[in-house]
Amino acid sequence: MQRRLFALTAIALGSVFAAPAMAQNKPVIGVSVPAATHGWTGGVVYWANRTKDEIEKQYPGVKVIVKTAGSPSEQANQVQDLQAVNKIDTLVILPFESAPLTRPVAQVKSKGVYVTVVDRGLTDPNAQNAYVAGDNPGFGRVAGEYMAKAMGGKGNVVILRGIPTVIDNERVDAFNAVMKTHPDIKVLDAKHGNWNRDDAFKVMQDYLTRFKQIDAVWASDDDMAVGVQRAIEQAKRTDVKLVVGGAGAKDYIKKVMDGDKLVTANVTYSPSMIADAMKLTAEARVAGKALPEKTIIPSVLVTKDNASKFYFPDSPY
């Protein structure tokens, strides 16, 4: 299964993944990602394991070790074990959370391990050699601009934030910057739903109890949007006219395609970025080169007009 978006991404990154090459170097690459605690990370785990096999086939002698962690502390221990036990010389990590992983990753880097950080940036950029991510400010900005237009520049909106991370800050700051240009739109509150359906359900229940008029919800993630819609339905509220999630989950892309009354748009942020990061890192390490310090994959607005291009029913996410 190959996504058209990935091909565009590869072109945008200026990277060539297709041609097999004889390994000049044979790195041992550790890949550390969060466990499948929600749909998006389920996609990350899927793409990490799939890409492990592709890299080892493309570069004979290169070893890729994929580890998943259910908490920041577990991931910190895994990172240390990858260096001490598995003797990795390269680490590709999507941190569970930013702050708790910064020091452990910095310690591994200080021992000579080349570090590529993916998506959830560390609090100290010196702890990494390279950073690969989606356009998080763009993710918030694109959602904000669409919602402001759809709301006619006025009304009440609530925000569900993700896990406390650098990328969550970037998304919310960009969204709020758009809202500040629309003085008739009031942001009632912003709380962390942790990119989790159940947590988002509880946060939305609280919003619905406290606020009698909510015109729109920015869930900032499709898993949270599921919880949001469940809370709205249970409360039998009819004031909410718009729910915007994000990251391109197939169920929510389908809602956009089918003309759902509440879900009329989405913003891309594909979990396949772990695959891009792993391939870019492997290619560079085999050739004995360094990656650019930062590689950003654009976020795209998905509407009914283009949703079919982003709908992949066989995907795990």
XYZ file of C-alpha atoms in Angstrom:
317
model
C 0.000 0.000 0.000
C 1.516 3.293 -1.065
C 0.034 6.694 -0.423
C 0.163 9.354 -3.072
C 0.961 11.849 -0.375
C 4.157 9.973 0.442
C 5.393 10.346 -3.096
C 4.810 14.083 -2.932
C 6.544 14.204 0.426
C 9.574 12.385 -0.919
C 9.853 14.900 -3.745
C 9.425 17.799 -1.324
C 12.159 16.407 0.902
C 14.476 16.081 -2.056
C 15.141 12.497 -1.108
C 15.430 9.378 -3.224
C 14.362 6.204 -1.456
C 13.914 3.925 -4.429
C 17.365 2.878 -5.605
C 18.976 0.087 -3.542
C 22.581 0.769 -2.621
C 25.520 -1.238 -1.344
C 26.108 -0.218 2.240
C 29.279 1.796 2.749
C 28.564 1.793 6.481
C 26.418 -0.685 8.376
C 24.758 1.242 11.172
C 22.768 -0.315 13.987
C 19.633 1.841 14.104
C 17.401 1.961 17.147
C 13.844 3.195 16.574
C 11.880 4.241 19.652
C 8.199 5.165 19.338
C 5.149 5.381 21.627
C 2.971 2.294 21.874
C -0.353 2.272 20.017
C -2.242 4.144 22.746
C -4.435 5.833 20.118
C -5.039 5.632 16.397
C -2.246 7.930 15.254
C 0.448 6.136 17.239
C -1.014 2.865 16.005
C -0.183 4.133 12.529
C 3.314 5.107 13.707
C 3.982 1.589 15.033
C 2.695 0.077 11.786
C 4.935 2.260 9.609
C 7.990 1.805 11.854
C 7.818 -1.994 11.636
C 7.094 -1.956 7.918
C 9.993 0.394 7.245
C 12.399 -1.676 9.366
C 11.964 -4.542 6.899
C 12.345 -2.238 3.890
C 15.588 -0.706 5.178
C 17.168 -4.037 6.098
C 16.312 -5.381 2.644
C 17.614 -2.289 0.860
C 20.866 -2.093 2.852
C 22.231 -5.604 3.587
C 24.078 -5.637 6.894
C 22.176 -2.701 8.373
C 20.233 -3.637 11.517
C 17.066 -1.849 12.659
C 15.605 -2.437 16.143
C 12.083 -1.103 16.808
C 10.911 -0.550 20.390
C 7.533 0.729 21.610
C 6.889 2.332 24.994
C 3.719 2.972 26.969
C 5.084 5.845 29.064
C 7.884 8.443 29.084
C 9.787 6.532 31.793
C 9.593 3.271 29.865
C 10.834 4.997 26.721
C 13.717 6.624 28.624
C 14.819 3.196 29.880
C 14.490 1.696 26.392
C 16.673 4.421 24.897
C 19.391 3.670 27.448
C 19.118 -0.076 26.796
C 19.306 0.415 23.037
C 22.670 2.123 23.510
C 24.082 -0.037 26.304
C 22.711 -3.475 25.355
C 21.973 -3.321 21.630
C 24.993 -1.093 20.902
C 23.146 1.201 18.512
C 25.090 3.989 16.824
C 21.958 5.676 15.440
C 18.661 6.547 17.124
C 15.396 7.575 15.488
C 12.978 8.590 18.233
C 9.443 9.900 18.373
C 9.316 10.999 22.037
C 6.330 10.042 24.189
C 6.644 13.476 25.782
C 9.191 16.220 25.169
C 10.579 17.189 28.576
C 11.058 13.732 30.168
C 12.919 12.392 27.114
C 15.274 15.316 26.551
C 17.919 14.353 29.100
C 17.972 10.588 28.301
C 18.339 11.323 24.580
C 21.052 13.912 25.256
C 22.972 11.321 27.300
C 22.839 8.813 24.459
C 23.948 11.456 21.962
C 26.886 12.355 24.204
C 28.089 8.754 23.799
C 28.383 9.170 20.034
C 24.940 8.033 18.898
C 23.520 9.965 15.929
C 20.006 11.155 16.874
C 17.044 11.951 14.626
C 14.037 13.234 16.561
C 10.628 12.873 14.932
C 7.445 14.873 15.476
C 7.470 15.682 19.216
C 10.537 17.882 19.543
C 12.782 17.827 22.601
C 13.016 20.842 24.881
C 16.726 21.204 24.042
C 17.562 21.012 20.311
C 21.202 20.292 21.217
C 20.070 16.803 22.241
C 19.523 15.902 18.568
C 21.371 15.911 15.261
C 18.290 16.190 13.062
C 14.567 16.834 13.360
C 11.851 15.500 11.025
C 8.239 16.528 11.553
C 4.993 17.656 10.092
C 4.288 21.349 9.915
C 2.851 21.829 13.392
C 2.406 25.612 13.217
C 0.829 25.023 9.795
C -1.440 22.355 11.308
C -2.845 24.889 13.769
C -2.912 27.758 11.300
C -4.721 25.817 8.538
C -7.349 24.580 11.005
C -7.815 28.065 12.471
C -8.205 29.756 9.107
C -10.764 27.196 7.947
C -12.763 27.390 11.170
C -12.780 31.195 11.272
C -14.139 31.272 7.726
C -16.696 28.519 8.382
C -17.896 30.360 11.517
C -18.340 33.567 9.579
C -15.796 35.281 11.814
C -17.920 35.107 14.967
C -18.981 32.704 17.720
C -17.599 30.615 20.578
C -14.938 27.941 20.142
C -13.341 25.457 22.557
C -9.981 23.738 22.102
C -8.832 20.249 23.015
C -5.045 20.146 23.236
C -2.867 17.054 22.867
C -0.198 15.632 25.179
C 1.993 18.409 26.668
C 4.748 18.637 24.048
C 6.572 21.183 21.941
C 4.410 20.314 18.937
C 1.197 20.817 20.904
C 2.417 24.286 21.895
C 3.264 25.084 18.273
C -0.156 23.965 17.044
C -2.151 25.841 19.673
C -0.061 29.014 19.434
C -0.621 29.118 15.661
C -4.350 28.449 16.030
C -4.710 31.183 18.653
C -2.776 33.619 16.474
C -5.414 33.181 13.768
C -8.238 33.615 16.255
C -6.744 36.868 17.525
C -7.312 38.347 14.062
C -11.039 37.628 14.464
C -12.173 39.660 17.519
C -15.739 38.362 17.286
C -14.590 34.771 17.852
C -14.147 33.926 21.535
C -11.937 31.022 22.639
C -13.743 29.818 25.765
C -11.110 27.376 27.035
C -8.275 25.051 26.009
C -7.588 21.838 27.929
C -5.464 18.750 27.268
C -7.330 15.764 25.853
C -3.982 13.980 25.364
C -4.834 12.798 21.832
C -7.071 10.223 23.509
C -10.763 9.484 22.881
C -11.715 8.879 26.515
C -9.817 11.891 27.835
C -11.343 14.076 25.142
C -14.813 12.781 26.008
C -14.322 13.903 29.636
C -12.956 17.311 28.641
C -15.844 17.882 26.243
C -18.351 16.843 28.909
C -16.852 19.525 31.144
C -17.078 22.118 28.378
C -20.699 21.249 27.668
C -21.555 21.571 31.364
C -19.830 24.917 31.783
C -20.665 26.619 28.494
C -24.232 27.017 27.287
C -23.254 28.138 23.785
C -20.442 26.428 21.876
C -20.432 27.028 18.135
C -17.318 25.095 17.147
C -14.719 22.677 18.527
C -11.100 22.331 17.496
C -10.165 18.840 18.670
C -6.665 19.066 17.099
C -6.670 15.288 16.500
C -9.127 12.817 14.996
C -9.056 10.463 17.990
C -10.079 13.329 20.250
C -12.780 14.295 17.763
C -14.371 10.867 18.327
C -14.669 11.574 22.052
C -15.909 15.089 21.375
C -18.712 13.896 19.109
C -19.724 11.201 21.576
C -20.050 13.791 24.357
C -22.080 16.113 22.120
C -24.418 13.297 21.144
C -24.911 12.148 24.744
C -25.673 15.701 25.873
C -28.066 16.128 22.933
C -26.589 19.540 22.225
C -27.513 21.190 18.945
C -25.546 24.429 19.316
C -22.255 22.913 18.104
C -22.132 23.295 14.326
C -18.503 22.409 13.542
C -15.926 19.887 14.805
C -12.449 19.943 13.269
C -9.945 17.246 14.200
C -6.779 16.535 12.291
C -4.115 14.034 11.163
C -6.174 12.366 8.442
C -7.667 9.291 10.131
C -9.510 7.289 7.498
C -12.826 7.423 9.397
C -12.715 11.204 9.524
C -11.602 11.609 5.939
C -14.633 9.444 5.064
C -16.872 11.767 7.093
C -15.575 14.724 5.067
C -16.097 12.793 1.824
C -19.653 11.857 2.791
C -20.652 15.416 3.708
C -20.969 14.974 7.487
C -22.829 17.966 8.971
C -20.326 18.589 11.790
C -17.096 17.297 10.219
C -16.558 19.275 7.027
C -12.744 19.437 6.927
C -9.538 17.863 8.194
C -5.827 18.707 8.233
C -3.142 16.192 7.242
C -0.424 15.014 9.623
C 0.419 11.486 8.569
C 1.950 8.894 10.940
C 4.024 7.759 7.952
C 6.462 10.557 8.823
C 8.259 7.958 10.974
C 8.918 6.044 7.753
C 10.298 9.175 6.078
C 12.552 9.839 9.065
C 13.842 6.266 9.224
C 14.583 6.124 5.490
C 16.259 9.519 5.426
C 18.393 8.616 8.447
C 19.391 5.196 7.105
C 20.288 6.653 3.719
C 22.447 9.343 5.323
C 24.182 7.022 7.802
C 24.994 4.409 5.172
C 26.557 7.152 3.031
C 28.367 8.646 6.033
C 26.528 11.956 5.722
C 24.422 14.141 8.019
C 20.784 15.077 7.547
C 19.646 18.694 7.379
C 19.014 20.008 10.887
C 15.289 20.299 10.160
C 12.965 18.662 7.617
C 9.319 19.760 7.646
C 6.437 17.955 5.901
C 3.588 20.365 4.987
C 0.053 20.159 6.435
C -2.774 20.259 3.867
C -6.437 21.234 4.294
C -8.772 18.352 3.388
C -12.286 19.237 2.218
C -14.970 17.360 0.323
C -13.356 18.519 -2.923
C -10.052 16.707 -2.339
C -10.825 14.173 0.425
C -10.755 11.166 -1.907
C -7.018 11.775 -2.460
C -6.390 11.210 1.249
C -8.727 8.269 1.869
C -7.004 4.887 2.239
C -9.450 2.327 3.661
C -6.781 -0.373 4.100
C -4.631 1.816 6.324
C -4.515 1.034 10.078
C -5.250 4.727 10.688
